[in-house]
mmCIF file of C-alpha atoms and ligand atoms in Angstrom:
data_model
loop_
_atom_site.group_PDB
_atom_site.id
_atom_site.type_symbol
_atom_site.label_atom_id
_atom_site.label_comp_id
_atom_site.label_asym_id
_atom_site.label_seq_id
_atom_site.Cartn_x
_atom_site.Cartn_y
_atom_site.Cartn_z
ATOM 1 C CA UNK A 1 0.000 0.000 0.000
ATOM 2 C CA UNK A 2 3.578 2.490 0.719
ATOM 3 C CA UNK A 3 4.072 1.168 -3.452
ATOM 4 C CA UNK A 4 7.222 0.249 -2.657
ATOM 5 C CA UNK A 5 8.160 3.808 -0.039
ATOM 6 C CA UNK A 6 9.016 2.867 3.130
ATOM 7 C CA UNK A 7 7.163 5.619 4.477
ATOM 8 C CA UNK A 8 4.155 7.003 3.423
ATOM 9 C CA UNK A 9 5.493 10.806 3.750
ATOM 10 C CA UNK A 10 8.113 9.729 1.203
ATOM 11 C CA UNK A 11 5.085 8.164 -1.266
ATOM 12 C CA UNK A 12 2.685 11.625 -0.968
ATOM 13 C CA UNK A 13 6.085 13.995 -1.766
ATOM 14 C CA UNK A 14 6.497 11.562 -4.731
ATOM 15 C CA UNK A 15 2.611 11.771 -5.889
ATOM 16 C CA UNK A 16 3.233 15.624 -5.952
ATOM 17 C CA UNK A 17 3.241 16.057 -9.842
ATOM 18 C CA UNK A 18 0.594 13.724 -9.948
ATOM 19 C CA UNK A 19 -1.677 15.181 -7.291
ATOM 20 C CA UNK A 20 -1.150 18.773 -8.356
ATOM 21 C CA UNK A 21 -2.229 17.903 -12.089
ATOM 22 C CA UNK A 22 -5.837 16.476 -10.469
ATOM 23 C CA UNK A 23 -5.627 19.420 -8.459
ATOM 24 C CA UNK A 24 -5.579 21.958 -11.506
ATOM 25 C CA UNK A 25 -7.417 19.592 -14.409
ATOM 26 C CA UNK A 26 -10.511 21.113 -15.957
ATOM 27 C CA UNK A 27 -10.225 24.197 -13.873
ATOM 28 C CA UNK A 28 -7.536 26.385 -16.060
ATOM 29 C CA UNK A 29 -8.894 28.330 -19.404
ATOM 30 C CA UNK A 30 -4.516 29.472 -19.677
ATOM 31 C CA UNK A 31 -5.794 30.835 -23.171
ATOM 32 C CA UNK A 32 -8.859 33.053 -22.273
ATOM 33 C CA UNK A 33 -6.962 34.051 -18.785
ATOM 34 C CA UNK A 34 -9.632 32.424 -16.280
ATOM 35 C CA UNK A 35 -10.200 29.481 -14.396
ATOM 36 C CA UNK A 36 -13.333 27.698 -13.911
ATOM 37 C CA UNK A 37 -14.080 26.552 -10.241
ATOM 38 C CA UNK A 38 -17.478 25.351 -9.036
ATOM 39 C CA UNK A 39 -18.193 28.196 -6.673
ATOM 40 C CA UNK A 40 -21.461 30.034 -5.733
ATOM 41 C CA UNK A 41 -20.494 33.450 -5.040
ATOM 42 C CA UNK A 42 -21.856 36.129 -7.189
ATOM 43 C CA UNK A 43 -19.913 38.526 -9.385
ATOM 44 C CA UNK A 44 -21.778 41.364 -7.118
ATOM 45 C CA UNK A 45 -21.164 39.879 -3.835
ATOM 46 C CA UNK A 46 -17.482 39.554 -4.525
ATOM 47 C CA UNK A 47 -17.107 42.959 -5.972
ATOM 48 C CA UNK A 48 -18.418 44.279 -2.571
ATOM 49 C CA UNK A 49 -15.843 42.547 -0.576
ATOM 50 C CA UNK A 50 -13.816 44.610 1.483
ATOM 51 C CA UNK A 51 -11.378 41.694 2.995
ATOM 52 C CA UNK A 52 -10.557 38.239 2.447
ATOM 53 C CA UNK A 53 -9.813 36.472 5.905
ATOM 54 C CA UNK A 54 -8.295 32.804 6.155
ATOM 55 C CA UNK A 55 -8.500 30.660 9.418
ATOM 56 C CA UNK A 56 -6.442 27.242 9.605
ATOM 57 C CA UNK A 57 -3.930 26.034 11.888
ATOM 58 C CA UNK A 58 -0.433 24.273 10.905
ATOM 59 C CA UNK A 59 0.377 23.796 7.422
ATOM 60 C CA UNK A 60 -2.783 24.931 6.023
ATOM 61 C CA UNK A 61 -2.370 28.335 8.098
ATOM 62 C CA UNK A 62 1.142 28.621 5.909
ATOM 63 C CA UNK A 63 -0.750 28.290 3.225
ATOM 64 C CA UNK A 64 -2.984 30.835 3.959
ATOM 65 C CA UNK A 65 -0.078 33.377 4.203
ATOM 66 C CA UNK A 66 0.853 31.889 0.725
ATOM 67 C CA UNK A 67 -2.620 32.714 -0.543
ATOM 68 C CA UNK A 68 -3.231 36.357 1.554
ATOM 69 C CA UNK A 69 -0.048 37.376 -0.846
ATOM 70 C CA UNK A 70 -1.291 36.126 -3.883
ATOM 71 C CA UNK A 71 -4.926 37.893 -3.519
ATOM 72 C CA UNK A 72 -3.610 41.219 -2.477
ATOM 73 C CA UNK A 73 -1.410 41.132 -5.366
ATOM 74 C CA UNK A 74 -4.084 39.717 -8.041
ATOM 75 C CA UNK A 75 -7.622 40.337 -6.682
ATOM 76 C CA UNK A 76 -6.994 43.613 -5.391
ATOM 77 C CA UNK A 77 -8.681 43.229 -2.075
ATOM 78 C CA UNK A 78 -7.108 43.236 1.489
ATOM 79 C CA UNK A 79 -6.290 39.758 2.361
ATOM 80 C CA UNK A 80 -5.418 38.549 6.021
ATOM 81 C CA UNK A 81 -4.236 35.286 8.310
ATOM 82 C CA UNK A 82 -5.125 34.067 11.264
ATOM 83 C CA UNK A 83 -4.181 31.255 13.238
ATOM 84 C CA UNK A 84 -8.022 29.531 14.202
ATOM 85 C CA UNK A 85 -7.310 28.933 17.173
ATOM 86 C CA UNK A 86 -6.675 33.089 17.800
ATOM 87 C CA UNK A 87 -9.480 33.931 16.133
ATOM 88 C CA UNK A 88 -12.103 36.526 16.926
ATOM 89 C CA UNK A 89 -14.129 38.263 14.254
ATOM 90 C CA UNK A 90 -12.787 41.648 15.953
ATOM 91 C CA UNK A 91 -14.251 45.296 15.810
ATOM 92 C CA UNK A 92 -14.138 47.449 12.993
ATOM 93 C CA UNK A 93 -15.439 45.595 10.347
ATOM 94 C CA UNK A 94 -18.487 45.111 8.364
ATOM 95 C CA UNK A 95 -19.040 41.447 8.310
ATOM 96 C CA UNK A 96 -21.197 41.517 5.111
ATOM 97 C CA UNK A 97 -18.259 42.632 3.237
ATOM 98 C CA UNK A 98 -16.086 39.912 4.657
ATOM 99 C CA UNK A 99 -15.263 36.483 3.223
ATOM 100 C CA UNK A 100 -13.855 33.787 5.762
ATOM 101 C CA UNK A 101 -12.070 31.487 4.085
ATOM 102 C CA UNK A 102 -11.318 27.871 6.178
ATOM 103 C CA UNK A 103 -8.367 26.332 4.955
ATOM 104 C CA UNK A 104 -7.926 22.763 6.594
ATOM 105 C CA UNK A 105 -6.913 19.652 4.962
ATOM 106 C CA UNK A 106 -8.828 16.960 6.786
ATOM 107 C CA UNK A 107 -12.500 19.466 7.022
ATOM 108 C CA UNK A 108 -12.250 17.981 11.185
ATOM 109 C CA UNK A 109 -9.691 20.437 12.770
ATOM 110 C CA UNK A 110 -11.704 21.614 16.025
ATOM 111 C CA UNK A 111 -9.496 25.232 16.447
ATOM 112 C CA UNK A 112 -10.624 25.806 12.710
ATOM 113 C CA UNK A 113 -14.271 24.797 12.795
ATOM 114 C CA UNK A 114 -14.575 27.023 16.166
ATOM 115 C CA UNK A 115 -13.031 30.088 13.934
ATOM 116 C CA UNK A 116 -15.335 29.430 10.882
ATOM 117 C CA UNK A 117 -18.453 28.833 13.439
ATOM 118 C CA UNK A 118 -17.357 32.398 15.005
ATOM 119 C CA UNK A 119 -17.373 34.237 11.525
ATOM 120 C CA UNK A 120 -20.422 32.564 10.847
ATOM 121 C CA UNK A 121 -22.195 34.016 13.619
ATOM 122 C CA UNK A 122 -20.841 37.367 12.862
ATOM 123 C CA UNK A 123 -22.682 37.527 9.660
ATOM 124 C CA UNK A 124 -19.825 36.609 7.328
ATOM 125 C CA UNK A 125 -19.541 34.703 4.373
ATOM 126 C CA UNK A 126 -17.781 31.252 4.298
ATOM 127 C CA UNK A 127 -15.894 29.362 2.395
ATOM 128 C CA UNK A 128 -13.940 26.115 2.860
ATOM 129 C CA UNK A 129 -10.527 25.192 1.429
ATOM 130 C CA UNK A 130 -10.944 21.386 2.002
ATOM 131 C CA UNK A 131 -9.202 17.584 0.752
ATOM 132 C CA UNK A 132 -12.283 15.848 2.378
ATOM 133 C CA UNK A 133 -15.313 15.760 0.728
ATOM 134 C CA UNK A 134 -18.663 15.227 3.443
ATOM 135 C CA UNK A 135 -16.040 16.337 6.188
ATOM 136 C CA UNK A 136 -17.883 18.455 8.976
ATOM 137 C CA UNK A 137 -16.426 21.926 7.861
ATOM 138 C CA UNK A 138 -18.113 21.600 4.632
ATOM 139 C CA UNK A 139 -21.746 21.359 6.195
ATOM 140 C CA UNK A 140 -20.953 24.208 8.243
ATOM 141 C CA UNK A 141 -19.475 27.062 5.420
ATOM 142 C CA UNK A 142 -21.826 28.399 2.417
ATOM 143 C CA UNK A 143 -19.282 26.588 0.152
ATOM 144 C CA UNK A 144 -16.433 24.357 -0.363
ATOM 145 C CA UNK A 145 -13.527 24.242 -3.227
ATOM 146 C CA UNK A 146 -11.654 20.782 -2.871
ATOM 147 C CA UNK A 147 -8.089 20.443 -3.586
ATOM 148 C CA UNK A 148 -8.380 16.660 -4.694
ATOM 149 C CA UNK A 149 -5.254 15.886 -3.797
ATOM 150 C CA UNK A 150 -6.146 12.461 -2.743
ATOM 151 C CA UNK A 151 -5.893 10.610 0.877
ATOM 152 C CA UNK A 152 -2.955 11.867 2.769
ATOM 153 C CA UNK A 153 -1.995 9.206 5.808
ATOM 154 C CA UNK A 154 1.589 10.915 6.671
ATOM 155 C CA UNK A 155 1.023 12.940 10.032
ATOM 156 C CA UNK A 156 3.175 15.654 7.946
ATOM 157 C CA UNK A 157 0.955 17.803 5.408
ATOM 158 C CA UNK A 158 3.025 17.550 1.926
ATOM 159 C CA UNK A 159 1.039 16.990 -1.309
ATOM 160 C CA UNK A 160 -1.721 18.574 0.409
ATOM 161 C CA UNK A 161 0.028 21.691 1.087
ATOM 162 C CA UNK A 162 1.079 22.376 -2.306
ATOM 163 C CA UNK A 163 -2.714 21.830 -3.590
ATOM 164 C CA UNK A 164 -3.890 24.077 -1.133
ATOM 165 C CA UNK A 165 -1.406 26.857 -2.553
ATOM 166 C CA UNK A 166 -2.296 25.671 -6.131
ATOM 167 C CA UNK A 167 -6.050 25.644 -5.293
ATOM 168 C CA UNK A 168 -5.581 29.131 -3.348
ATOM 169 C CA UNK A 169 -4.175 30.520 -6.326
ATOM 170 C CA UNK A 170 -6.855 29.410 -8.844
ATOM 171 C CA UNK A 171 -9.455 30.909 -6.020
ATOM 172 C CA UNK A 172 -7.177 34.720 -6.337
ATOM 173 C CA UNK A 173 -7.416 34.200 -10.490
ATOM 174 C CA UNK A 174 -11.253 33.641 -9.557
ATOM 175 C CA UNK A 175 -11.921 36.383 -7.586
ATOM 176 C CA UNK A 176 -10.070 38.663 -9.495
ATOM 177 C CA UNK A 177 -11.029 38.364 -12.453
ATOM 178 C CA UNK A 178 -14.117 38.993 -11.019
ATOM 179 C CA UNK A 179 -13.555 41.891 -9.194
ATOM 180 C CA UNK A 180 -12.105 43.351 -12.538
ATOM 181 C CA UNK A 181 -8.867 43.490 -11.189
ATOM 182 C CA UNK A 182 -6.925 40.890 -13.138
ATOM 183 C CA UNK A 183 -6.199 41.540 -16.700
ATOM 184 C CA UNK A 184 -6.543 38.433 -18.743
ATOM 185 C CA UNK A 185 -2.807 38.434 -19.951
ATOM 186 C CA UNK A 186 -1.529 38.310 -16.668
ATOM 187 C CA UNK A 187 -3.933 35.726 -15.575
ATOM 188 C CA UNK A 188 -3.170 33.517 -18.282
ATOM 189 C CA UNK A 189 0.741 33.998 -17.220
ATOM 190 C CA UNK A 190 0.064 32.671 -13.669
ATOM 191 C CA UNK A 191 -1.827 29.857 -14.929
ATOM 192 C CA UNK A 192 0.310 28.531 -17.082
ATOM 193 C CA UNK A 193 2.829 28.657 -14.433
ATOM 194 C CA UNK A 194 0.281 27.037 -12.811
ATOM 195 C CA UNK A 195 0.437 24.073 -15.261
ATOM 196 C CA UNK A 196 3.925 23.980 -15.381
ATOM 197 C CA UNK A 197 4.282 23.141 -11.700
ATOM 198 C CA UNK A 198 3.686 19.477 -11.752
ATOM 199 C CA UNK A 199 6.751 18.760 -13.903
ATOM 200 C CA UNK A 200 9.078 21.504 -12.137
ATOM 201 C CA UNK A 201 7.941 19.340 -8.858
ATOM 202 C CA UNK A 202 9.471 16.452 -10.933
ATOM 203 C CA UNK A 203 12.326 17.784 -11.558
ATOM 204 C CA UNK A 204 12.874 19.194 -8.138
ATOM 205 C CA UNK A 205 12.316 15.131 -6.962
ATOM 206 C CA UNK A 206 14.636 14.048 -9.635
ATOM 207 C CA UNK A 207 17.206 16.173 -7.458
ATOM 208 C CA UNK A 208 16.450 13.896 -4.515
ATOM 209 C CA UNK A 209 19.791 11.895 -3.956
ATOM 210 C CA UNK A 210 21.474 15.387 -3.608
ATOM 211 C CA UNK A 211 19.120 16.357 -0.678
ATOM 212 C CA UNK A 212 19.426 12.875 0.475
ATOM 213 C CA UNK A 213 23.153 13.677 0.944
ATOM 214 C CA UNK A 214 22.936 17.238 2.240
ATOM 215 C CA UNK A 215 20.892 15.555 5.045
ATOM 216 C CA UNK A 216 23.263 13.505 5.901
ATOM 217 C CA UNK A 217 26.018 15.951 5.849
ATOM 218 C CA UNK A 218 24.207 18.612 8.457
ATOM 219 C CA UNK A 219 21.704 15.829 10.383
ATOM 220 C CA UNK A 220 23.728 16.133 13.439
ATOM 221 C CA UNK A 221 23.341 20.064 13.377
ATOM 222 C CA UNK A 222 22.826 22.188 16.655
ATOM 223 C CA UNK A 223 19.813 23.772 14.952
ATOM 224 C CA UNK A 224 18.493 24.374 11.258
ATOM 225 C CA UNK A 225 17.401 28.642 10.095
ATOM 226 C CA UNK A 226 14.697 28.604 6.949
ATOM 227 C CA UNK A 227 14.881 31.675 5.162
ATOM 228 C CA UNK A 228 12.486 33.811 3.017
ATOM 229 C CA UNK A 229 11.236 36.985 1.876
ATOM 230 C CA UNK A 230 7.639 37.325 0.739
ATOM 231 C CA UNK A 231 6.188 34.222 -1.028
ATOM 232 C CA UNK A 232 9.108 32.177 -0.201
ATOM 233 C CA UNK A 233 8.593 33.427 3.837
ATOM 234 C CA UNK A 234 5.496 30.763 4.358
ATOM 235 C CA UNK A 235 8.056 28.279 2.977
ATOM 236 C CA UNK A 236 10.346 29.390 5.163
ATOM 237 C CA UNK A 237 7.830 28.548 7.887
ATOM 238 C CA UNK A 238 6.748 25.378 6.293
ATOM 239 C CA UNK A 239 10.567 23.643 6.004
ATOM 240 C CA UNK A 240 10.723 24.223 9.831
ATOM 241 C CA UNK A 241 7.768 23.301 11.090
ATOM 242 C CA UNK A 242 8.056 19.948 8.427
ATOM 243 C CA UNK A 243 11.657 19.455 9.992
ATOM 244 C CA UNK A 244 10.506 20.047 13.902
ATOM 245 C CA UNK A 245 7.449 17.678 13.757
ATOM 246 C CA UNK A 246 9.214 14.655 12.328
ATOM 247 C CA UNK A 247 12.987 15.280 13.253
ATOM 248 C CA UNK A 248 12.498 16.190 16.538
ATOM 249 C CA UNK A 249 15.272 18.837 15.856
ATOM 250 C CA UNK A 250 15.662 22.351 16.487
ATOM 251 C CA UNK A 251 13.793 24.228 13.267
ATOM 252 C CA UNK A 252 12.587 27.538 13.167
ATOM 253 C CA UNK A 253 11.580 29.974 9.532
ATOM 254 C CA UNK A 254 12.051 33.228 9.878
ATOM 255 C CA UNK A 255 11.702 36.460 7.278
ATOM 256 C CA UNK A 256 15.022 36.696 5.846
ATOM 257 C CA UNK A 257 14.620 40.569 6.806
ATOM 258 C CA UNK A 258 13.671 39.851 10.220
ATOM 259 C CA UNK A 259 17.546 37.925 10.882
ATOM 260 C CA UNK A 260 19.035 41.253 12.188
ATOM 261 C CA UNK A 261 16.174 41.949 14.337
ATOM 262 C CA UNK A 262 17.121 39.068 16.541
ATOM 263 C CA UNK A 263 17.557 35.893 15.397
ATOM 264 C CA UNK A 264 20.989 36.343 14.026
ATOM 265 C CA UNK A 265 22.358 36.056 17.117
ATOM 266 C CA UNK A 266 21.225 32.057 16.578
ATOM 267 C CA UNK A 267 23.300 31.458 13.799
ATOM 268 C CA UNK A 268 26.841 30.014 14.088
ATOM 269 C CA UNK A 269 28.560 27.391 12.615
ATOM 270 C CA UNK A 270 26.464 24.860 13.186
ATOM 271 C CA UNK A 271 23.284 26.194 12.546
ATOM 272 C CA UNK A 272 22.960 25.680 8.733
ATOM 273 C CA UNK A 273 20.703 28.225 6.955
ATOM 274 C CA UNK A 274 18.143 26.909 4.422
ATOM 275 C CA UNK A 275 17.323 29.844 2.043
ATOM 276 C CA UNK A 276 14.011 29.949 -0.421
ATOM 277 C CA UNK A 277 15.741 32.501 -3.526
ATOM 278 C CA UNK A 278 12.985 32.126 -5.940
ATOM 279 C CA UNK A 279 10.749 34.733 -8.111
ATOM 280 C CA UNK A 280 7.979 36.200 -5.709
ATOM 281 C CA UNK A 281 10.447 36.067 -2.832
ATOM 282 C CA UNK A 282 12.954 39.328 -3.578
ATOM 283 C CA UNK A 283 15.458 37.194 -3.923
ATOM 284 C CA UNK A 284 17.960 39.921 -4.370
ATOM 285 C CA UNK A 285 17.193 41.377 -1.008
ATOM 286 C CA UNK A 286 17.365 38.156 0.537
ATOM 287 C CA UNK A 287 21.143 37.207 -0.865
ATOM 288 C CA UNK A 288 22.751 40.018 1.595
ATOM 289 C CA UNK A 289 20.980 37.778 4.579
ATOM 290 C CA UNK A 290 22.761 35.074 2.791
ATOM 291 C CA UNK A 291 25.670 36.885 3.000
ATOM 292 C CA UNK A 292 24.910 37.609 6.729
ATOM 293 C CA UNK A 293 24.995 34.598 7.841
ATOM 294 C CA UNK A 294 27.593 33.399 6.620
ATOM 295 C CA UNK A 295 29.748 36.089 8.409
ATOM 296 C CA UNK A 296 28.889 33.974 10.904
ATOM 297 C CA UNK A 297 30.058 30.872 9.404
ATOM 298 C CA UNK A 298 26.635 29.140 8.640
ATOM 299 C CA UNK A 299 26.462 26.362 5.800
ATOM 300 C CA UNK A 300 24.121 27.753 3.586
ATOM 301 C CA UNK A 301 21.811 25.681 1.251
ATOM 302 C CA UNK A 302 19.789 27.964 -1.304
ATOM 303 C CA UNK A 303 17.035 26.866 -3.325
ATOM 304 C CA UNK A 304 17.023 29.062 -6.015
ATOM 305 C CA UNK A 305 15.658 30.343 -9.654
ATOM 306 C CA UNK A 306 17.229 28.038 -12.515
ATOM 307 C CA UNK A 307 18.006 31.521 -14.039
ATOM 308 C CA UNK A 308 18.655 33.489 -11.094
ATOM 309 C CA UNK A 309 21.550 36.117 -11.428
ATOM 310 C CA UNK A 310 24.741 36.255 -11.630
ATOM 311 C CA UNK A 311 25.103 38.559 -8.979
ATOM 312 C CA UNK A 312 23.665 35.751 -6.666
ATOM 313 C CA UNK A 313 26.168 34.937 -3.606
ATOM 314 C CA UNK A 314 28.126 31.504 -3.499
ATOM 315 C CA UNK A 315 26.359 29.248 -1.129
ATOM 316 C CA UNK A 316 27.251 25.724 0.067
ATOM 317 C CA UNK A 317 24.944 24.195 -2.093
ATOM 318 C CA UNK A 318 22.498 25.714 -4.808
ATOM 319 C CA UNK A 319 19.445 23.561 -5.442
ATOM 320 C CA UNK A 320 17.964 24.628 -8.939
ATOM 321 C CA UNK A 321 14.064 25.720 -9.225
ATOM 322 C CA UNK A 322 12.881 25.813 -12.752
ATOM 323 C CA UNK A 323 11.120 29.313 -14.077
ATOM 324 C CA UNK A 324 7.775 28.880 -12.617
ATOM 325 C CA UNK A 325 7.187 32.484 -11.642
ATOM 326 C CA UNK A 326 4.586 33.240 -8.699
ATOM 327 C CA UNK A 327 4.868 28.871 -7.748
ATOM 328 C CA UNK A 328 8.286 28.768 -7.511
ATOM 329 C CA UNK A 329 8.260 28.934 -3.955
ATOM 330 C CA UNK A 330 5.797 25.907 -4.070
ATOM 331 C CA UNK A 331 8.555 24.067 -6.021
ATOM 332 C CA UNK A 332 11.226 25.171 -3.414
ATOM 333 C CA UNK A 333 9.703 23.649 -0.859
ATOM 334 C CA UNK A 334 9.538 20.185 -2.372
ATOM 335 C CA UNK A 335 12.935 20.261 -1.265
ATOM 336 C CA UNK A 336 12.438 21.240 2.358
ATOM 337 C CA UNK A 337 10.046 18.373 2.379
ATOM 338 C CA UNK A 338 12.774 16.203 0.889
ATOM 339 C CA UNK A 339 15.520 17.754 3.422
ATOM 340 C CA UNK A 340 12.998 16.708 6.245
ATOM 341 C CA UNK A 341 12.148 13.890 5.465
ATOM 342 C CA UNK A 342 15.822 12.438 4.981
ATOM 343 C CA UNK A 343 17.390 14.002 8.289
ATOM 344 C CA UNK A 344 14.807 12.368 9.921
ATOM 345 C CA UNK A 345 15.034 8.961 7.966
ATOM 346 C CA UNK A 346 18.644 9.576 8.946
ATOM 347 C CA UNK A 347 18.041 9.582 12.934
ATOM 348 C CA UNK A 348 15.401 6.239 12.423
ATOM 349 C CA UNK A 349 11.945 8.324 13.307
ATOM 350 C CA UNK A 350 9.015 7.244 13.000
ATOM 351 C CA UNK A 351 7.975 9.433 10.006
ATOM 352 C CA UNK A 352 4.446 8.756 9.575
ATOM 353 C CA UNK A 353 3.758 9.194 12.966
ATOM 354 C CA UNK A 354 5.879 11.662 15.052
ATOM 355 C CA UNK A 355 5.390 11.449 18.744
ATOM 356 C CA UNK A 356 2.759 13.747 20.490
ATOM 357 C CA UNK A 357 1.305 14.237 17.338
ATOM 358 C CA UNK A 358 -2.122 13.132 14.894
ATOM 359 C CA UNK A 359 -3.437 13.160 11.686
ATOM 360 C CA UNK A 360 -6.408 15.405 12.698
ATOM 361 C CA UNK A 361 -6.476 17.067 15.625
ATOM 362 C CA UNK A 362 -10.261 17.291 16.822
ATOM 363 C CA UNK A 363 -9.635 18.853 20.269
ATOM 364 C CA UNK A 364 -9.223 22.772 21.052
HETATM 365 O O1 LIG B 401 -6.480 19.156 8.563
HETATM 366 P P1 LIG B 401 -5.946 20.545 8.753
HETATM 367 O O2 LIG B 401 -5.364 21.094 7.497
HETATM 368 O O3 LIG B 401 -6.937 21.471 9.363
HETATM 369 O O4 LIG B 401 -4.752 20.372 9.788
HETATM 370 C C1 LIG B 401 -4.068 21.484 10.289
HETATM 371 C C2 LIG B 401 -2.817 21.085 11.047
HETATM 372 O O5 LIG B 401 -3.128 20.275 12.141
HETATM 373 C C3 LIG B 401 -1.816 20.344 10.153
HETATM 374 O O6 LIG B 401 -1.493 21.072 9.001
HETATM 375 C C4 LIG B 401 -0.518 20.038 10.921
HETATM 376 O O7 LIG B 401 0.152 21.224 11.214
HETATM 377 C C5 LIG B 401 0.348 19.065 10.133
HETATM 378 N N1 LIG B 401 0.689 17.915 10.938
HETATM 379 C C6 LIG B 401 1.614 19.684 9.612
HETATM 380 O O8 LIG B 401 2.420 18.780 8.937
#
């Protein structure tokens, strides 16, 4: 039932280019710049939105700060995050102009359903971001877009993460287009980065015996820094968290810009620094943290833009991303995922099923 994986973490990073096409098939029109998803909201209600708010915990909350960027930069409308179990509709706001947006994987997550129940009740519309088709979340929000991304048993989000981005990003095409603030041209760019990602994922996973190695090299680190600016900060926040939960090791992401503020004083010699230098992410900016750090003598490992530039520092190791524009991040964390997965595999933990920790966590 693994097919052959030892783990089934290992099997969903592999079924990424395959889960990602289902994820995307029948819903892009790359020619006429629009995307057709099976949702109820009216043209006029979604022209009067003042905010878009997402509620999720986890992974799916990092993929909510994925998304927030996304529709403030396409759908023109003020996009926030909030972790569900923090939430509180708050003052200020006129709930009829407000779309709640659940994002949760398994449709069960308690601290979610609480958050969606509370915008609800406020007098907000609701949507769900959901794998699980009949799960509770969906009987309790006005609608539901499903990532079809297939069962996930790993305790550790993966192929579900990237089709809640992918899915996210077909919702800010959606809604912008609708709101009249997405020209069709560059619409029809992001969605044909859109259906590039599946076979960018592939060739990040053909990389795989590199990462395998790189694991190996820093497993026995003091701690491990993931690095990012923008886009690539959520992946930042995503390689940690994936590292933490199923290493057991020191992780933590930070925004590259934040380092100086802080954190920097962290990073030595053996701390290596995992850096996301892809489009969307101001790479640019990012390289002098690069360079930062390794004042300090951190390893650095940079996943960056096949054609990034020339002026881009040397690192310890430079892990390629194809051109995928706005999704490059998504294809820069495949190797996170990878690098997680094999430090772990490296120490003999029980991947699928990290201590302290379940699939679906029902209980606030
Ligand atoms: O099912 P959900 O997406 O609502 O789950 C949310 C989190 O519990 C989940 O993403 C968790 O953080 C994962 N174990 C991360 O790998």
């Amino acid at each position: 039932e693994k097919g052959g994986y030892e783990h089934y973490m290992r099997k969903e990073i592999h079924e990424q280019p395959q889960s990602l096409r289902q994820t995307i098939a029948g819903r892009l029109d790359v020619d006429g710049g629009d995307v057709d998803l099976d949702v109820s909201l009216s043209e006029e209600q979604l022209q009067s939105l003042d905010e878009i708010e997402f509620v999720a915990c986890g992974t799916s909350y990092y993929a909510g700060l994925y998304a927030a960027r996304l529709f403030e930069t396409l759908a023109d409308v003020r996009a926030s995050v909030t972790i569900a179990s923090e939430y509180d509709f708050g003052g200020g706001r006129d709930p009829w102009r407000t779309l709640t947006v659940a994002v949760t994987q398994s449709g069960e997550t308690a601290d979610t359903l609480s958050a969606i129940r509370a915008a609800k009740q406020a007098g907000a519309q609701t949507l769900a971001v959901t794998n699980t088709l009949g799960s509770t979340v969906t009987r309790e929000v006005d609608d539901s877009v499903f990532i079809r991304a297939g069962p996930e048993i790993g305790v550790a989000a993966t192929k579900t993460f990237a089709s809640q981005v992918a899915t996210l990003a077909l919702l800010a095409v959606y809604v912008g287009r609708r709101r009249n603030a997405l020209r069709a041209g560059r619409a029809s760019t992001l969605l044909e980065n859109l259906r590039a990602l599946p076979g960018a994922v592939q060739q990040v996973l053909d990389n795989e015996p590199v990462v395998e190695e790189l694991a190996d090299t820093y497993a026995d680190s003091e701690a491990f820094f993931f690095i990012g600016r923008e886009l690539a900060y959520p992946v930042a926040l995503e390689g940690a968290l994936k590292l933490k939960e199923i290493s057991y090791d020191h992780a933590e992401g930070f925004a590259a810009g934040e380092l100086k503020h802080g954190p920097l004083a962290l990073v030595t010699e053996e701390t290596p620094v995992l850096a996301s230098l892809t489009d969307g992410s101001r790479a640019e900016k990012t390289h002098s943290n690069v360079k930062e750090v390794q004042a300090r003598g951190a390893p650095v490992i940079a996943a960056a833009s096949a054609d990034g530039d020339g002026t881009r520092p040397a690192v310890d190791e430079q892990l390629p991303v194809p051109n995928i524009g706005l999704v490059e991040p998504l294809a820069a964390n495949v190797y996170w995922q990878l690098f997680a997965y094999h430090v772990a595999a490296n120490k003999g933990r029980p991947i699928d099923k990290p201590r302290n920790l379940a699939k679906s966590v029902t209980v606030e």
